[in-house]
Amino acid sequence: LTEIALADRRFDAEAFLSGARIAYEMIVTAFAKGDRQALRPLLDEHVYRSFESVIAGRESRGEHVDQNFIGITKATLSDAALESRRARLTVAFTSELTSCVKNRDGVVVEGDPVTVRQVNDVWIFERDLKVADPNWRLVATGAGD
């Protein structure tokens, strides 16, 4: 974190984590809705293609996600790296939501529309410190403990 702060004097870990929490909810919600336009600026190309493939698969099967994002209960900065001028920050999220997949007839084919689930994710955000754009992009996702 110190190296990143030295390379980018505007960097603030707490502000980053606050923004990461907002981005997490936006991305999870947009992915559930199949909102490609909202996802595009938040994801790097590789992650976007992966998410878009899942969305297209749901659409081709006539499925949609019924999700209620309750909130983030924990967000922890778990790793930081700086390679050249490319900063990567890893965040472990714990969130709560209800989620199910319904077919075109509205029948639940996966999940549960009422049971609140705890979700643990580990996401990696990246930013090129050489460019003026202060926004971080999601470059990798994974399941947490």
PDB file of C-alpha atoms in Angstrom:
ATOM      1  CA  LEU A   1       0.000   0.000   0.000  1.00  0.00           C
ATOM      2  CA  THR A   2       2.854   2.335   0.757  1.00  0.00           C
ATOM      3  CA  GLU A   3       4.366   1.754  -2.697  1.00  0.00           C
ATOM      4  CA  ILE A   4       1.014   2.480  -4.338  1.00  0.00           C
ATOM      5  CA  ALA A   5       0.601   5.648  -2.262  1.00  0.00           C
ATOM      6  CA  LEU A   6       4.095   6.793  -3.246  1.00  0.00           C
ATOM      7  CA  ALA A   7       3.362   6.130  -6.930  1.00  0.00           C
ATOM      8  CA  ASP A   8      -0.029   7.870  -6.723  1.00  0.00           C
ATOM      9  CA  ARG A   9      -0.167  10.650  -4.146  1.00  0.00           C
ATOM     10  CA  ARG A  10      -3.981  10.774  -4.433  1.00  0.00           C
ATOM     11  CA  PHE A  11      -4.372   7.140  -3.333  1.00  0.00           C
ATOM     12  CA  ASP A  12      -6.189   6.599  -0.047  1.00  0.00           C
ATOM     13  CA  ALA A  13      -6.824   3.015   1.097  1.00  0.00           C
ATOM     14  CA  GLU A  14      -9.994   3.862   3.020  1.00  0.00           C
ATOM     15  CA  ALA A  15     -11.443   5.797   0.083  1.00  0.00           C
ATOM     16  CA  PHE A  16     -10.543   2.896  -2.216  1.00  0.00           C
ATOM     17  CA  LEU A  17     -12.302   0.409   0.057  1.00  0.00           C
ATOM     18  CA  SER A  18     -15.378   2.626   0.215  1.00  0.00           C
ATOM     19  CA  GLY A  19     -15.438   2.795  -3.592  1.00  0.00           C
ATOM     20  CA  ALA A  20     -14.856  -0.972  -3.845  1.00  0.00           C
ATOM     21  CA  ARG A  21     -17.933  -1.588  -1.685  1.00  0.00           C
ATOM     22  CA  ILE A  22     -20.021   0.586  -4.013  1.00  0.00           C
ATOM     23  CA  ALA A  23     -18.569  -1.129  -7.086  1.00  0.00           C
ATOM     24  CA  TYR A  24     -19.251  -4.581  -5.609  1.00  0.00           C
ATOM     25  CA  GLU A  25     -22.947  -3.866  -5.125  1.00  0.00           C
ATOM     26  CA  MET A  26     -23.221  -2.226  -8.560  1.00  0.00           C
ATOM     27  CA  ILE A  27     -21.524  -5.178 -10.285  1.00  0.00           C
ATOM     28  CA  VAL A  28     -23.449  -7.899  -8.424  1.00  0.00           C
ATOM     29  CA  THR A  29     -26.744  -6.121  -9.122  1.00  0.00           C
ATOM     30  CA  ALA A  30     -25.965  -5.360 -12.789  1.00  0.00           C
ATOM     31  CA  PHE A  31     -24.827  -8.951 -13.379  1.00  0.00           C
ATOM     32  CA  ALA A  32     -28.069 -10.315 -11.904  1.00  0.00           C
ATOM     33  CA  LYS A  33     -30.104  -7.951 -14.102  1.00  0.00           C
ATOM     34  CA  GLY A  34     -28.011  -8.720 -17.182  1.00  0.00           C
ATOM     35  CA  ASP A  35     -27.157  -5.021 -17.516  1.00  0.00           C
ATOM     36  CA  ARG A  36     -24.171  -5.113 -19.861  1.00  0.00           C
ATOM     37  CA  GLN A  37     -24.045  -1.324 -20.184  1.00  0.00           C
ATOM     38  CA  ALA A  38     -23.565  -0.894 -16.434  1.00  0.00           C
ATOM     39  CA  LEU A  39     -20.947  -3.671 -16.299  1.00  0.00           C
ATOM     40  CA  ARG A  40     -18.765  -2.571 -19.232  1.00  0.00           C
ATOM     41  CA  PRO A  41     -16.936   0.370 -17.562  1.00  0.00           C
ATOM     42  CA  LEU A  42     -16.408  -1.507 -14.285  1.00  0.00           C
ATOM     43  CA  LEU A  43     -14.786  -4.683 -15.632  1.00  0.00           C
ATOM     44  CA  ASP A  44     -11.664  -5.416 -17.616  1.00  0.00           C
ATOM     45  CA  GLU A  45     -12.231  -7.115 -20.973  1.00  0.00           C
ATOM     46  CA  HIS A  46     -11.561 -10.667 -19.757  1.00  0.00           C
ATOM     47  CA  VAL A  47     -13.997 -10.433 -16.823  1.00  0.00           C
ATOM     48  CA  TYR A  48     -16.569  -8.655 -18.988  1.00  0.00           C
ATOM     49  CA  ARG A  49     -16.481 -11.457 -21.589  1.00  0.00           C
ATOM     50  CA  SER A  50     -16.935 -14.059 -18.855  1.00  0.00           C
ATOM     51  CA  PHE A  51     -19.889 -12.217 -17.300  1.00  0.00           C
ATOM     52  CA  GLU A  52     -21.416 -11.517 -20.712  1.00  0.00           C
ATOM     53  CA  SER A  53     -21.223 -15.217 -21.617  1.00  0.00           C
ATOM     54  CA  VAL A  54     -23.207 -16.163 -18.506  1.00  0.00           C
ATOM     55  CA  ILE A  55     -25.776 -13.437 -19.198  1.00  0.00           C
ATOM     56  CA  ALA A  56     -26.154 -14.567 -22.824  1.00  0.00           C
ATOM     57  CA  GLY A  57     -26.607 -18.171 -21.660  1.00  0.00           C
ATOM     58  CA  ARG A  58     -29.406 -17.154 -19.293  1.00  0.00           C
ATOM     59  CA  GLU A  59     -31.067 -15.149 -22.062  1.00  0.00           C
ATOM     60  CA  SER A  60     -30.864 -18.019 -24.541  1.00  0.00           C
ATOM     61  CA  ARG A  61     -32.573 -20.315 -22.001  1.00  0.00           C
ATOM     62  CA  GLY A  62     -35.210 -17.703 -21.223  1.00  0.00           C
ATOM     63  CA  GLU A  63     -34.025 -17.413 -17.633  1.00  0.00           C
ATOM     64  CA  HIS A  64     -33.744 -14.376 -15.406  1.00  0.00           C
ATOM     65  CA  VAL A  65     -32.303 -13.770 -11.944  1.00  0.00           C
ATOM     66  CA  ASP A  66     -34.556 -12.571  -9.162  1.00  0.00           C
ATOM     67  CA  GLN A  67     -32.174 -11.043  -6.615  1.00  0.00           C
ATOM     68  CA  ASN A  68     -32.428  -8.832  -3.577  1.00  0.00           C
ATOM     69  CA  PHE A  69     -29.043  -7.445  -2.518  1.00  0.00           C
ATOM     70  CA  ILE A  70     -29.295  -6.872   1.236  1.00  0.00           C
ATOM     71  CA  GLY A  71     -25.841  -5.486   1.890  1.00  0.00           C
ATOM     72  CA  ILE A  72     -22.165  -5.957   2.557  1.00  0.00           C
ATOM     73  CA  THR A  73     -21.376  -7.109   6.062  1.00  0.00           C
ATOM     74  CA  LYS A  74     -17.597  -7.026   5.647  1.00  0.00           C
ATOM     75  CA  ALA A  75     -15.032  -5.750   3.152  1.00  0.00           C
ATOM     76  CA  THR A  76     -11.349  -6.222   3.865  1.00  0.00           C
ATOM     77  CA  LEU A  77      -8.335  -5.206   1.839  1.00  0.00           C
ATOM     78  CA  SER A  78      -6.387  -8.478   1.845  1.00  0.00           C
ATOM     79  CA  ASP A  79      -3.528  -7.889  -0.591  1.00  0.00           C
ATOM     80  CA  ALA A  80      -1.823  -5.145  -2.559  1.00  0.00           C
ATOM     81  CA  ALA A  81       0.746  -5.246  -5.335  1.00  0.00           C
ATOM     82  CA  LEU A  82       2.453  -2.780  -7.625  1.00  0.00           C
ATOM     83  CA  GLU A  83       4.086  -3.988 -10.834  1.00  0.00           C
ATOM     84  CA  SER A  84       5.602  -1.208 -12.880  1.00  0.00           C
ATOM     85  CA  ARG A  85       2.772   1.374 -12.688  1.00  0.00           C
ATOM     86  CA  ARG A  86      -0.060  -1.189 -12.479  1.00  0.00           C
ATOM     87  CA  ALA A  87      -1.597  -1.390  -9.000  1.00  0.00           C
ATOM     88  CA  ARG A  88      -3.648  -4.428  -7.944  1.00  0.00           C
ATOM     89  CA  LEU A  89      -5.717  -4.547  -4.788  1.00  0.00           C
ATOM     90  CA  THR A  90      -7.502  -7.628  -3.490  1.00  0.00           C
ATOM     91  CA  VAL A  91     -10.673  -7.252  -1.448  1.00  0.00           C
ATOM     92  CA  ALA A  92     -12.479  -9.980   0.490  1.00  0.00           C
ATOM     93  CA  PHE A  93     -16.223  -9.269   0.607  1.00  0.00           C
ATOM     94  CA  THR A  94     -18.934 -10.857   2.716  1.00  0.00           C
ATOM     95  CA  SER A  95     -22.431  -9.923   1.611  1.00  0.00           C
ATOM     96  CA  GLU A  96     -25.995 -11.043   2.115  1.00  0.00           C
ATOM     97  CA  LEU A  97     -28.629 -11.500  -0.564  1.00  0.00           C
ATOM     98  CA  THR A  98     -31.531 -13.566  -1.752  1.00  0.00           C
ATOM     99  CA  SER A  99     -31.238 -14.956  -5.238  1.00  0.00           C
ATOM    100  CA  CYS A 100     -32.872 -17.435  -7.547  1.00  0.00           C
ATOM    101  CA  VAL A 101     -33.023 -18.152 -11.249  1.00  0.00           C
ATOM    102  CA  LYS A 102     -36.458 -18.423 -12.853  1.00  0.00           C
ATOM    103  CA  ASN A 103     -37.340 -19.844 -16.234  1.00  0.00           C
ATOM    104  CA  ARG A 104     -39.519 -18.059 -18.773  1.00  0.00           C
ATOM    105  CA  ASP A 105     -42.624 -19.390 -16.981  1.00  0.00           C
ATOM    106  CA  GLY A 106     -41.493 -17.849 -13.684  1.00  0.00           C
ATOM    107  CA  VAL A 107     -40.672 -21.212 -12.115  1.00  0.00           C
ATOM    108  CA  VAL A 108     -37.609 -21.279  -9.829  1.00  0.00           C
ATOM    109  CA  VAL A 109     -34.967 -23.527 -11.406  1.00  0.00           C
ATOM    110  CA  GLU A 110     -32.078 -22.621  -9.093  1.00  0.00           C
ATOM    111  CA  GLY A 111     -31.671 -20.952  -5.708  1.00  0.00           C
ATOM    112  CA  ASP A 112     -34.268 -19.725  -3.261  1.00  0.00           C
ATOM    113  CA  PRO A 113     -36.142 -16.417  -3.547  1.00  0.00           C
ATOM    114  CA  VAL A 114     -36.621 -15.943   0.217  1.00  0.00           C
ATOM    115  CA  THR A 115     -33.689 -17.478   2.087  1.00  0.00           C
ATOM    116  CA  VAL A 116     -30.951 -14.970   2.849  1.00  0.00           C
ATOM    117  CA  ARG A 117     -27.543 -16.337   1.841  1.00  0.00           C
ATOM    118  CA  GLN A 118     -24.143 -15.180   2.963  1.00  0.00           C
ATOM    119  CA  VAL A 119     -21.764 -14.838   0.012  1.00  0.00           C
ATOM    120  CA  ASN A 120     -17.974 -14.674   0.345  1.00  0.00           C
ATOM    121  CA  ASP A 121     -16.090 -13.286  -2.636  1.00  0.00           C
ATOM    122  CA  VAL A 122     -12.509 -12.276  -3.294  1.00  0.00           C
ATOM    123  CA  TRP A 123     -12.173  -9.671  -6.022  1.00  0.00           C
ATOM    124  CA  ILE A 124      -9.074  -8.117  -7.528  1.00  0.00           C
ATOM    125  CA  PHE A 125      -9.197  -4.536  -8.760  1.00  0.00           C
ATOM    126  CA  GLU A 126      -6.529  -2.987 -10.963  1.00  0.00           C
ATOM    127  CA  ARG A 127      -5.570   0.496 -12.065  1.00  0.00           C
ATOM    128  CA  ASP A 128      -2.850   1.821 -14.336  1.00  0.00           C
ATOM    129  CA  LEU A 129      -1.288   4.624 -12.309  1.00  0.00           C
ATOM    130  CA  LYS A 130       0.142   6.212 -15.492  1.00  0.00           C
ATOM    131  CA  VAL A 131      -3.292   7.301 -16.682  1.00  0.00           C
ATOM    132  CA  ALA A 132      -5.318  10.134 -15.215  1.00  0.00           C
ATOM    133  CA  ASP A 133      -8.482   8.026 -14.865  1.00  0.00           C
ATOM    134  CA  PRO A 134      -8.829   7.359 -11.102  1.00  0.00           C
ATOM    135  CA  ASN A 135     -11.229   4.431 -11.564  1.00  0.00           C
ATOM    136  CA  TRP A 136     -10.276   0.865 -10.736  1.00  0.00           C
ATOM    137  CA  ARG A 137     -11.498  -2.071 -12.837  1.00  0.00           C
ATOM    138  CA  LEU A 138     -12.399  -5.539 -11.671  1.00  0.00           C
ATOM    139  CA  VAL A 139      -9.846  -7.946 -13.177  1.00  0.00           C
ATOM    140  CA  ALA A 140     -10.561 -11.186 -11.310  1.00  0.00           C
ATOM    141  CA  THR A 141     -13.211 -12.780  -9.110  1.00  0.00           C
ATOM    142  CA  GLY A 142     -13.242 -15.825  -6.914  1.00  0.00           C
ATOM    143  CA  ALA A 143     -15.051 -17.413  -4.040  1.00  0.00           C
ATOM    144  CA  GLY A 144     -13.859 -16.615  -0.555  1.00  0.00           C
ATOM    145  CA  ASP A 145     -13.805 -18.769   2.564  1.00  0.00           C
TER     146      ASP A 145
END
